[in-house]
Each structure stands twice: as C-alpha cells, then as structure tokens.
Amino acid sequence: MKAIVLTDNIACGELKGEWGLSIYIEYNGRNILLDTGGSALFAENAKKLGKSIENVDFAVLSHAHYDHSFSMKTFFELNKTAPFYLREGSAENCYFKKWFISKYIGLPRNILSEYKDRIEFVSGKFEFMPGAYLIPHSTPELDKIGKRENMCVKADGKWRYDDFSHEQSLVFRTEKGLVIFNSCCHGGAANIINEVSAAFPGEKVYGLIGGFHLFNKSEAEIKAVAQKINDTGIEYVCTGHCTKNRAYKILEKCLGGKLNRLRVGLVSEF
C-alpha cells in the first residue's frame, strides 16, 4: 500500500498547501481517494504528482465538514465512475455554534441531491474491496466532545451536539498490520485505534494517519492524548492538518520515533 498526500497545511516546493486534507491511496491495484480538501487544489497537486483523479476507483469522505468535502464537485467532474462513500448519517447540517452565533461548516450545499447517483451511504463495518474497510464510531457519548468543541448539527429545526456519527475510519490490511486513516479524529485518536481493534479481534493495529484536532487544546490535554495513544501499543503515527505545529511539537516529545509529520507530497508505504 502506498499513500500520497495531495493536500495538507504544510506545502512542499511547487506543491501548495491549504487548511484541509486529501490523500491518494494505492492498494492492491486499485486507487482510493480520501477527501477532497478545502478546494480544487487536491486535483492540481495530484496532476503535479503524476496521479490521475480520473483513474480513482473509490472515493471516501472521512466526515461531513467543508475542509474535507468542499471540492467533491470537482471530483465528480473529473471522475465519472467511482462511487463516493459517506457514512450513514452524513447530511448538510454541521455547524460551529457558540451562544447565539452559528457558522455552517458542513458539506457543499446541495451536493447530496445533485450527485445522489454517485454517493453511497454506508453503515456498520463496510468492506468496499478485499482488505479495505470503512469503520464507524462505536465509542459512546461522543456528543460530549461535540459540546466541548462547540460543534452541532441541526435537524428538523432543532440543535444537538455533534456525536460525529458522520465520521468514519478508512482501514487497510497490510503486511505490517492494520493501517487507519481518519482525517480529523474528532472522536479521539485513541478511541479510534481502540474502535478498530475491537472491529478486528486478534489483529494488530500498526498505524494511524490523519489530523488529531489538537490545535485548540492545552499542553496538558495534548500530553494526555499522547499517553492514550502510547497505551494502545500502536507503532506508527502520522499527523498534521488540524493537529498543527504547536501540538505536533508536544506530541513529538511524548511519542518519539513513532511520530511522523503529514505534508503535501509525503509518500508512505506499508
């Protein structure tokens, strides 16, 4: 398996960066796109890297936020055949809400109706090709995280704290063990590792790749996350995007050599 970062906060040479994440994954002869980032930049960088969006076999949305889905339409315009997998429960209803202020942070408006023939909603443990899975959250009370982050969903005119039921982990079997991709890990990085471990009894979880949503956390909170990650026994961690620089430096002190940094153009092989 080979994973190539198309967009991330950290640019590299002629490859531009942005607030968002998109990863191109080659696995057993098939091409998978995880997220489309915050703009059409994912497609521009893919071309520079010699990767064809037109040849993507499967597309996956990690969760229903704008910085991962904004350019879904660009994907559909370039690729005419690949299904785009969203977690059941995804809708155009995600907001940042604090007191009387609310800001829409969700999917592109009308994308679900405009491309309903290309979008597939999945539930449970879903194997979309041999060895490649989409895994939902199974940790209870994740709405407490939504409350802490001032993230809400609005349905039928009513507000509730986001429980991230629209978030999913992309998991691959590799020679080294299971490798997890979860672009923001809103449900908690250690929770996600443990969820995947529970979904694959007896199998080794080798790595986790994605943002950890730590840019707004205190040093003590970041160290607690690092300890929980260490406690899982995972061997490889690669993070960026919503982790950001300050948190990364704190994680580096705690996780040592197992920690790696996302950047545009990064190639990881397992």
PDB file of C-alpha atoms in Angstrom:
ATOM      1  CA  MET A   1       0.000   0.000   0.000  1.00  0.00           C
ATOM      2  CA  LYS A   2       1.174   3.484  -0.870  1.00  0.00           C
ATOM      3  CA  ALA A   3      -0.382   6.727   0.424  1.00  0.00           C
ATOM      4  CA  ILE A   4       0.395  10.100  -1.197  1.00  0.00           C
ATOM      5  CA  VAL A   5      -0.715  13.340   0.500  1.00  0.00           C
ATOM      6  CA  LEU A   6      -2.368  15.650  -2.034  1.00  0.00           C
ATOM      7  CA  THR A   7      -3.299  18.471   0.334  1.00  0.00           C
ATOM      8  CA  ASP A   8      -2.348  19.377   3.886  1.00  0.00           C
ATOM      9  CA  ASN A   9      -1.484  22.569   5.770  1.00  0.00           C
ATOM     10  CA  ILE A  10       2.228  22.181   5.012  1.00  0.00           C
ATOM     11  CA  ALA A  11       3.238  22.932   1.416  1.00  0.00           C
ATOM     12  CA  CYS A  12       6.292  21.386  -0.226  1.00  0.00           C
ATOM     13  CA  GLY A  13       8.163  23.020  -3.109  1.00  0.00           C
ATOM     14  CA  GLU A  14       5.821  23.697  -6.010  1.00  0.00           C
ATOM     15  CA  LEU A  15       3.065  21.750  -4.248  1.00  0.00           C
ATOM     16  CA  LYS A  16       0.806  24.251  -2.474  1.00  0.00           C
ATOM     17  CA  GLY A  17      -0.875  23.627   0.876  1.00  0.00           C
ATOM     18  CA  GLU A  18      -4.195  24.630   2.433  1.00  0.00           C
ATOM     19  CA  TRP A  19      -6.331  24.069   5.516  1.00  0.00           C
ATOM     20  CA  GLY A  20      -7.721  20.675   4.634  1.00  0.00           C
ATOM     21  CA  LEU A  21      -6.629  17.154   3.817  1.00  0.00           C
ATOM     22  CA  SER A  22      -6.736  14.840   0.816  1.00  0.00           C
ATOM     23  CA  ILE A  23      -4.833  11.575   0.396  1.00  0.00           C
ATOM     24  CA  TYR A  24      -4.405   9.363  -2.673  1.00  0.00           C
ATOM     25  CA  ILE A  25      -4.008   5.698  -1.768  1.00  0.00           C
ATOM     26  CA  GLU A  26      -2.857   2.838  -3.997  1.00  0.00           C
ATOM     27  CA  TYR A  27      -3.848  -0.555  -2.643  1.00  0.00           C
ATOM     28  CA  ASN A  28      -3.703  -3.942  -4.354  1.00  0.00           C
ATOM     29  CA  GLY A  29      -4.036  -2.478  -7.840  1.00  0.00           C
ATOM     30  CA  ARG A  30      -6.855  -0.056  -7.021  1.00  0.00           C
ATOM     31  CA  ASN A  31      -6.834   3.698  -6.378  1.00  0.00           C
ATOM     32  CA  ILE A  32      -8.684   5.277  -3.455  1.00  0.00           C
ATOM     33  CA  LEU A  33      -9.156   8.989  -2.763  1.00  0.00           C
ATOM     34  CA  LEU A  34      -9.722  10.059   0.838  1.00  0.00           C
ATOM     35  CA  ASP A  35     -11.352  13.516   0.980  1.00  0.00           C
ATOM     36  CA  THR A  36     -11.120  16.398  -1.478  1.00  0.00           C
ATOM     37  CA  GLY A  37      -9.669  19.048   0.835  1.00  0.00           C
ATOM     38  CA  GLY A  38     -10.878  22.630   1.004  1.00  0.00           C
ATOM     39  CA  SER A  39     -10.602  23.472  -2.697  1.00  0.00           C
ATOM     40  CA  ALA A  40      -9.710  22.083  -6.113  1.00  0.00           C
ATOM     41  CA  LEU A  41      -6.058  22.102  -5.002  1.00  0.00           C
ATOM     42  CA  PHE A  42      -6.188  18.329  -4.456  1.00  0.00           C
ATOM     43  CA  ALA A  43      -6.652  17.817  -8.197  1.00  0.00           C
ATOM     44  CA  GLU A  44      -3.936  20.339  -9.117  1.00  0.00           C
ATOM     45  CA  ASN A  45      -1.405  18.685  -6.811  1.00  0.00           C
ATOM     46  CA  ALA A  46      -2.434  15.211  -7.990  1.00  0.00           C
ATOM     47  CA  LYS A  47      -1.575  16.218 -11.551  1.00  0.00           C
ATOM     48  CA  LYS A  48       1.823  17.566 -10.459  1.00  0.00           C
ATOM     49  CA  LEU A  49       2.473  14.305  -8.633  1.00  0.00           C
ATOM     50  CA  GLY A  50       1.515  12.235 -11.669  1.00  0.00           C
ATOM     51  CA  LYS A  51      -1.648  10.849 -10.089  1.00  0.00           C
ATOM     52  CA  SER A  52      -4.899  10.705 -12.049  1.00  0.00           C
ATOM     53  CA  ILE A  53      -8.163  11.631 -10.332  1.00  0.00           C
ATOM     54  CA  GLU A  54      -9.905  10.201 -13.399  1.00  0.00           C
ATOM     55  CA  ASN A  55      -8.487   6.765 -12.520  1.00  0.00           C
ATOM     56  CA  VAL A  56      -9.682   6.717  -8.904  1.00  0.00           C
ATOM     57  CA  ASP A  57     -11.735   3.555  -8.289  1.00  0.00           C
ATOM     58  CA  PHE A  58     -13.264   4.524  -4.926  1.00  0.00           C
ATOM     59  CA  ALA A  59     -13.646   7.822  -3.087  1.00  0.00           C
ATOM     60  CA  VAL A  60     -14.212   8.133   0.660  1.00  0.00           C
ATOM     61  CA  LEU A  61     -15.308  11.069   2.792  1.00  0.00           C
ATOM     62  CA  SER A  62     -13.888  10.937   6.309  1.00  0.00           C
ATOM     63  CA  HIS A  63     -16.552  13.249   7.747  1.00  0.00           C
ATOM     64  CA  ALA A  64     -19.050  15.883   6.665  1.00  0.00           C
ATOM     65  CA  HIS A  65     -17.001  19.083   7.140  1.00  0.00           C
ATOM     66  CA  TYR A  66     -16.184  21.643   4.444  1.00  0.00           C
ATOM     67  CA  ASP A  67     -12.378  21.376   4.637  1.00  0.00           C
ATOM     68  CA  HIS A  68     -12.613  17.743   3.555  1.00  0.00           C
ATOM     69  CA  SER A  69     -15.558  17.902   1.169  1.00  0.00           C
ATOM     70  CA  PHE A  70     -15.550  21.374  -0.401  1.00  0.00           C
ATOM     71  CA  SER A  71     -14.366  20.151  -3.800  1.00  0.00           C
ATOM     72  CA  MET A  72     -16.456  16.989  -4.124  1.00  0.00           C
ATOM     73  CA  LYS A  73     -17.972  18.551  -7.240  1.00  0.00           C
ATOM     74  CA  THR A  74     -14.511  18.844  -8.784  1.00  0.00           C
ATOM     75  CA  PHE A  75     -14.023  15.138  -8.164  1.00  0.00           C
ATOM     76  CA  PHE A  76     -17.329  14.253  -9.824  1.00  0.00           C
ATOM     77  CA  GLU A  77     -16.488  16.436 -12.825  1.00  0.00           C
ATOM     78  CA  LEU A  78     -13.135  14.720 -13.298  1.00  0.00           C
ATOM     79  CA  ASN A  79     -14.132  11.169 -12.394  1.00  0.00           C
ATOM     80  CA  LYS A  80     -17.308   9.767 -13.949  1.00  0.00           C
ATOM     81  CA  THR A  81     -17.467   6.289 -12.435  1.00  0.00           C
ATOM     82  CA  ALA A  82     -16.117   5.913  -8.884  1.00  0.00           C
ATOM     83  CA  PRO A  83     -18.614   5.654  -6.025  1.00  0.00           C
ATOM     84  CA  PHE A  84     -18.159   8.184  -3.227  1.00  0.00           C
ATOM     85  CA  TYR A  85     -18.704   6.597   0.201  1.00  0.00           C
ATOM     86  CA  LEU A  86     -20.182   8.673   3.019  1.00  0.00           C
ATOM     87  CA  ARG A  87     -21.076   7.407   6.456  1.00  0.00           C
ATOM     88  CA  GLU A  88     -24.802   6.897   7.009  1.00  0.00           C
ATOM     89  CA  GLY A  89     -26.000   9.943   8.927  1.00  0.00           C
ATOM     90  CA  SER A  90     -23.994  12.411   6.864  1.00  0.00           C
ATOM     91  CA  ALA A  91     -26.061  15.428   5.920  1.00  0.00           C
ATOM     92  CA  GLU A  92     -25.744  19.122   5.131  1.00  0.00           C
ATOM     93  CA  ASN A  93     -26.246  20.057   8.756  1.00  0.00           C
ATOM     94  CA  CYS A  94     -22.903  20.620  10.538  1.00  0.00           C
ATOM     95  CA  TYR A  95     -22.295  23.914  12.334  1.00  0.00           C
ATOM     96  CA  PHE A  96     -19.928  25.638  14.694  1.00  0.00           C
ATOM     97  CA  LYS A  97     -22.245  27.131  17.319  1.00  0.00           C
ATOM     98  CA  LYS A  98     -21.367  29.242  20.323  1.00  0.00           C
ATOM     99  CA  TRP A  99     -24.034  31.137  22.201  1.00  0.00           C
ATOM    100  CA  PHE A 100     -26.148  32.903  19.575  1.00  0.00           C
ATOM    101  CA  ILE A 101     -23.532  32.669  16.831  1.00  0.00           C
ATOM    102  CA  SER A 102     -23.665  29.820  14.336  1.00  0.00           C
ATOM    103  CA  LYS A 103     -21.499  29.162  11.290  1.00  0.00           C
ATOM    104  CA  TYR A 104     -22.108  26.466   8.701  1.00  0.00           C
ATOM    105  CA  ILE A 105     -19.083  24.136   8.405  1.00  0.00           C
ATOM    106  CA  GLY A 106     -20.676  21.252   6.526  1.00  0.00           C
ATOM    107  CA  LEU A 107     -20.871  19.646   3.118  1.00  0.00           C
ATOM    108  CA  PRO A 108     -21.237  21.759  -0.023  1.00  0.00           C
ATOM    109  CA  ARG A 109     -24.865  22.816  -0.233  1.00  0.00           C
ATOM    110  CA  ASN A 110     -26.997  20.575  -2.489  1.00  0.00           C
ATOM    111  CA  ILE A 111     -24.141  18.144  -3.167  1.00  0.00           C
ATOM    112  CA  LEU A 112     -26.156  15.207  -1.817  1.00  0.00           C
ATOM    113  CA  SER A 113     -29.059  15.803  -4.181  1.00  0.00           C
ATOM    114  CA  GLU A 114     -27.025  16.945  -7.177  1.00  0.00           C
ATOM    115  CA  TYR A 115     -24.862  13.814  -7.153  1.00  0.00           C
ATOM    116  CA  LYS A 116     -27.158  11.327  -5.453  1.00  0.00           C
ATOM    117  CA  ASP A 117     -26.419   8.710  -8.127  1.00  0.00           C
ATOM    118  CA  ARG A 118     -22.709   8.804  -7.277  1.00  0.00           C
ATOM    119  CA  ILE A 119     -22.913   8.972  -3.485  1.00  0.00           C
ATOM    120  CA  GLU A 120     -23.317   5.789  -1.434  1.00  0.00           C
ATOM    121  CA  PHE A 121     -24.139   5.871   2.276  1.00  0.00           C
ATOM    122  CA  VAL A 122     -22.613   3.021   4.242  1.00  0.00           C
ATOM    123  CA  SER A 123     -23.334   1.603   7.672  1.00  0.00           C
ATOM    124  CA  GLY A 124     -21.553  -0.704  10.078  1.00  0.00           C
ATOM    125  CA  LYS A 125     -18.267  -2.363   9.136  1.00  0.00           C
ATOM    126  CA  PHE A 126     -18.209  -1.993   5.362  1.00  0.00           C
ATOM    127  CA  GLU A 127     -15.688  -3.762   3.109  1.00  0.00           C
ATOM    128  CA  PHE A 128     -15.658  -1.956  -0.245  1.00  0.00           C
ATOM    129  CA  MET A 129     -12.846  -4.080  -1.687  1.00  0.00           C
ATOM    130  CA  PRO A 130     -10.876  -7.027  -0.279  1.00  0.00           C
ATOM    131  CA  GLY A 131      -8.813  -5.786   2.672  1.00  0.00           C
ATOM    132  CA  ALA A 132     -10.212  -2.236   2.692  1.00  0.00           C
ATOM    133  CA  TYR A 133     -12.895  -1.202   5.183  1.00  0.00           C
ATOM    134  CA  LEU A 134     -14.911   1.727   6.480  1.00  0.00           C
ATOM    135  CA  ILE A 135     -15.463   1.638  10.233  1.00  0.00           C
ATOM    136  CA  PRO A 136     -17.942   3.768  12.234  1.00  0.00           C
ATOM    137  CA  HIS A 137     -17.532   5.117  15.733  1.00  0.00           C
ATOM    138  CA  SER A 138     -18.566   2.733  18.481  1.00  0.00           C
ATOM    139  CA  THR A 139     -17.413   4.823  21.466  1.00  0.00           C
ATOM    140  CA  PRO A 140     -20.410   6.105  23.478  1.00  0.00           C
ATOM    141  CA  GLU A 141     -21.179   9.719  24.407  1.00  0.00           C
ATOM    142  CA  LEU A 142     -19.117  11.389  21.697  1.00  0.00           C
ATOM    143  CA  ASP A 143     -21.623  14.241  21.821  1.00  0.00           C
ATOM    144  CA  LYS A 144     -19.647  15.391  24.887  1.00  0.00           C
ATOM    145  CA  ILE A 145     -16.754  16.077  22.518  1.00  0.00           C
ATOM    146  CA  GLY A 146     -19.150  17.932  20.231  1.00  0.00           C
ATOM    147  CA  LYS A 147     -20.206  20.079  23.173  1.00  0.00           C
ATOM    148  CA  ARG A 148     -16.593  20.833  24.105  1.00  0.00           C
ATOM    149  CA  GLU A 149     -15.774  21.794  20.511  1.00  0.00           C
ATOM    150  CA  ASN A 150     -18.954  23.886  20.025  1.00  0.00           C
ATOM    151  CA  MET A 151     -19.891  21.619  17.128  1.00  0.00           C
ATOM    152  CA  CYS A 152     -23.558  20.972  16.460  1.00  0.00           C
ATOM    153  CA  VAL A 153     -25.890  19.513  13.899  1.00  0.00           C
ATOM    154  CA  LYS A 154     -29.272  20.960  13.049  1.00  0.00           C
ATOM    155  CA  ALA A 155     -32.125  18.631  12.105  1.00  0.00           C
ATOM    156  CA  ASP A 156     -35.825  19.458  11.796  1.00  0.00           C
ATOM    157  CA  GLY A 157     -35.096  22.908  13.176  1.00  0.00           C
ATOM    158  CA  LYS A 158     -33.544  21.517  16.361  1.00  0.00           C
ATOM    159  CA  TRP A 159     -29.950  21.769  17.543  1.00  0.00           C
ATOM    160  CA  ARG A 160     -27.984  18.948  19.148  1.00  0.00           C
ATOM    161  CA  TYR A 161     -24.324  18.459  19.889  1.00  0.00           C
ATOM    162  CA  ASP A 162     -22.468  16.593  17.186  1.00  0.00           C
ATOM    163  CA  ASP A 163     -21.729  12.970  18.084  1.00  0.00           C
ATOM    164  CA  PHE A 164     -19.668  12.536  14.887  1.00  0.00           C
ATOM    165  CA  SER A 165     -21.836   9.742  13.564  1.00  0.00           C
ATOM    166  CA  HIS A 166     -20.878  11.148  10.130  1.00  0.00           C
ATOM    167  CA  GLU A 167     -17.188  10.358  10.781  1.00  0.00           C
ATOM    168  CA  GLN A 168     -15.599   7.089   9.665  1.00  0.00           C
ATOM    169  CA  SER A 169     -12.209   5.426   9.646  1.00  0.00           C
ATOM    170  CA  LEU A 170     -10.681   4.042   6.464  1.00  0.00           C
ATOM    171  CA  VAL A 171      -8.780   0.860   7.343  1.00  0.00           C
ATOM    172  CA  PHE A 172      -6.457  -1.338   5.288  1.00  0.00           C
ATOM    173  CA  ARG A 173      -4.917  -4.715   5.983  1.00  0.00           C
ATOM    174  CA  THR A 174      -1.176  -4.562   5.274  1.00  0.00           C
ATOM    175  CA  GLU A 175       1.826  -6.802   5.891  1.00  0.00           C
ATOM    176  CA  LYS A 176       2.639  -4.751   8.987  1.00  0.00           C
ATOM    177  CA  GLY A 177      -0.913  -4.853  10.361  1.00  0.00           C
ATOM    178  CA  LEU A 178      -3.980  -2.644  10.126  1.00  0.00           C
ATOM    179  CA  VAL A 179      -3.395   0.927   8.983  1.00  0.00           C
ATOM    180  CA  ILE A 180      -6.062   3.516   9.866  1.00  0.00           C
ATOM    181  CA  PHE A 181      -6.800   6.779   8.078  1.00  0.00           C
ATOM    182  CA  ASN A 182      -9.052   9.229   9.924  1.00  0.00           C
ATOM    183  CA  SER A 183      -8.667  12.790   8.703  1.00  0.00           C
ATOM    184  CA  CYS A 184      -9.570  14.718  11.892  1.00  0.00           C
ATOM    185  CA  CYS A 185     -10.157  12.082  14.577  1.00  0.00           C
ATOM    186  CA  HIS A 186     -12.913  14.160  16.179  1.00  0.00           C
ATOM    187  CA  GLY A 187     -13.935  11.093  18.146  1.00  0.00           C
ATOM    188  CA  GLY A 188     -10.472  10.908  19.735  1.00  0.00           C
ATOM    189  CA  ALA A 189      -7.332   9.319  18.275  1.00  0.00           C
ATOM    190  CA  ALA A 190      -7.020   6.646  20.968  1.00  0.00           C
ATOM    191  CA  ASN A 191     -10.763   5.919  20.805  1.00  0.00           C
ATOM    192  CA  ILE A 192     -10.427   5.340  17.066  1.00  0.00           C
ATOM    193  CA  ILE A 193      -7.498   2.956  17.495  1.00  0.00           C
ATOM    194  CA  ASN A 194      -9.480   1.017  20.094  1.00  0.00           C
ATOM    195  CA  GLU A 195     -12.620   1.003  17.900  1.00  0.00           C
ATOM    196  CA  VAL A 196     -10.685  -0.513  15.014  1.00  0.00           C
ATOM    197  CA  SER A 197      -9.025  -3.024  17.308  1.00  0.00           C
ATOM    198  CA  ALA A 198     -12.462  -4.113  18.534  1.00  0.00           C
ATOM    199  CA  ALA A 199     -13.737  -4.379  14.941  1.00  0.00           C
ATOM    200  CA  PHE A 200     -10.865  -6.729  14.016  1.00  0.00           C
ATOM    201  CA  PRO A 201     -10.383  -9.068  17.005  1.00  0.00           C
ATOM    202  CA  GLY A 202      -6.925 -10.572  17.238  1.00  0.00           C
ATOM    203  CA  GLU A 203      -5.431  -8.373  14.506  1.00  0.00           C
ATOM    204  CA  LYS A 204      -2.599  -5.948  15.083  1.00  0.00           C
ATOM    205  CA  VAL A 205      -3.259  -2.237  14.597  1.00  0.00           C
ATOM    206  CA  TYR A 206       0.010  -0.896  13.225  1.00  0.00           C
ATOM    207  CA  GLY A 207      -0.596   2.723  12.270  1.00  0.00           C
ATOM    208  CA  LEU A 208      -2.840   5.784  12.385  1.00  0.00           C
ATOM    209  CA  ILE A 209      -2.673   8.586   9.812  1.00  0.00           C
ATOM    210  CA  GLY A 210      -4.637  11.848   9.997  1.00  0.00           C
ATOM    211  CA  GLY A 211      -5.298  15.043  11.882  1.00  0.00           C
ATOM    212  CA  PHE A 212      -5.994  14.860  15.624  1.00  0.00           C
ATOM    213  CA  HIS A 213      -7.872  18.170  16.116  1.00  0.00           C
ATOM    214  CA  LEU A 214      -5.431  19.391  18.742  1.00  0.00           C
ATOM    215  CA  PHE A 215      -4.796  22.936  17.504  1.00  0.00           C
ATOM    216  CA  ASN A 216      -7.112  24.349  20.200  1.00  0.00           C
ATOM    217  CA  LYS A 217      -6.045  22.117  23.098  1.00  0.00           C
ATOM    218  CA  SER A 218      -3.895  22.872  26.139  1.00  0.00           C
ATOM    219  CA  GLU A 219      -0.476  21.281  26.635  1.00  0.00           C
ATOM    220  CA  ALA A 220      -1.903  19.048  29.359  1.00  0.00           C
ATOM    221  CA  GLU A 221      -4.689  17.850  27.060  1.00  0.00           C
ATOM    222  CA  ILE A 222      -2.241  17.128  24.242  1.00  0.00           C
ATOM    223  CA  LYS A 223       0.030  15.146  26.566  1.00  0.00           C
ATOM    224  CA  ALA A 224      -2.991  13.157  27.762  1.00  0.00           C
ATOM    225  CA  VAL A 225      -3.852  12.298  24.144  1.00  0.00           C
ATOM    226  CA  ALA A 226      -0.249  11.203  23.545  1.00  0.00           C
ATOM    227  CA  GLN A 227      -0.332   8.955  26.610  1.00  0.00           C
ATOM    228  CA  LYS A 228      -3.563   7.324  25.478  1.00  0.00           C
ATOM    229  CA  ILE A 229      -2.075   6.721  22.034  1.00  0.00           C
ATOM    230  CA  ASN A 230       1.011   5.153  23.606  1.00  0.00           C
ATOM    231  CA  ASP A 231      -1.195   2.956  25.776  1.00  0.00           C
ATOM    232  CA  THR A 232      -2.758   1.367  22.671  1.00  0.00           C
ATOM    233  CA  GLY A 233       0.619  -0.073  21.656  1.00  0.00           C
ATOM    234  CA  ILE A 234       0.421   1.378  18.139  1.00  0.00           C
ATOM    235  CA  GLU A 235       3.796   1.607  16.366  1.00  0.00           C
ATOM    236  CA  TYR A 236       3.315   4.278  13.688  1.00  0.00           C
ATOM    237  CA  VAL A 237       1.597   7.669  13.914  1.00  0.00           C
ATOM    238  CA  CYS A 238       1.497  10.287  11.154  1.00  0.00           C
ATOM    239  CA  THR A 239      -0.356  13.514  11.844  1.00  0.00           C
ATOM    240  CA  GLY A 240      -0.852  17.028  10.545  1.00  0.00           C
ATOM    241  CA  HIS A 241      -3.713  19.262   9.368  1.00  0.00           C
ATOM    242  CA  CYS A 242      -5.805  20.106  12.455  1.00  0.00           C
ATOM    243  CA  THR A 243      -3.044  18.932  14.805  1.00  0.00           C
ATOM    244  CA  LYS A 244      -0.951  21.956  13.740  1.00  0.00           C
ATOM    245  CA  ASN A 245       2.584  22.879  14.689  1.00  0.00           C
ATOM    246  CA  ARG A 246       2.390  23.614  18.452  1.00  0.00           C
ATOM    247  CA  ALA A 247       0.603  20.369  19.253  1.00  0.00           C
ATOM    248  CA  TYR A 248       2.889  18.406  16.955  1.00  0.00           C
ATOM    249  CA  LYS A 249       5.958  19.550  18.883  1.00  0.00           C
ATOM    250  CA  ILE A 250       4.360  18.438  22.158  1.00  0.00           C
ATOM    251  CA  LEU A 251       3.377  15.067  20.669  1.00  0.00           C
ATOM    252  CA  GLU A 252       6.915  14.650  19.364  1.00  0.00           C
ATOM    253  CA  LYS A 253       8.322  14.800  22.888  1.00  0.00           C
ATOM    254  CA  CYS A 254       5.828  12.175  24.059  1.00  0.00           C
ATOM    255  CA  LEU A 255       5.666   9.797  21.091  1.00  0.00           C
ATOM    256  CA  GLY A 256       9.271   9.973  19.954  1.00  0.00           C
ATOM    257  CA  GLY A 257      10.304   7.997  16.880  1.00  0.00           C
ATOM    258  CA  LYS A 258       6.855   6.591  16.185  1.00  0.00           C
ATOM    259  CA  LEU A 259       5.599  10.080  15.231  1.00  0.00           C
ATOM    260  CA  ASN A 260       5.745  11.310  11.636  1.00  0.00           C
ATOM    261  CA  ARG A 261       4.520  14.545  10.058  1.00  0.00           C
ATOM    262  CA  LEU A 262       1.990  14.968   7.271  1.00  0.00           C
ATOM    263  CA  ARG A 263       2.868  17.348   4.435  1.00  0.00           C
ATOM    264  CA  VAL A 264       1.865  17.766   0.821  1.00  0.00           C
ATOM    265  CA  GLY A 265       3.660  15.219  -1.349  1.00  0.00           C
ATOM    266  CA  LEU A 266       4.515  12.858   1.515  1.00  0.00           C
ATOM    267  CA  VAL A 267       4.647   9.236   0.372  1.00  0.00           C
ATOM    268  CA  SER A 268       4.119   6.455   2.932  1.00  0.00           C
ATOM    269  CA  GLU A 269       4.419   2.782   2.053  1.00  0.00           C
ATOM    270  CA  PHE A 270       3.302  -0.206   4.115  1.00  0.00           C
TER     271      PHE A 270
END
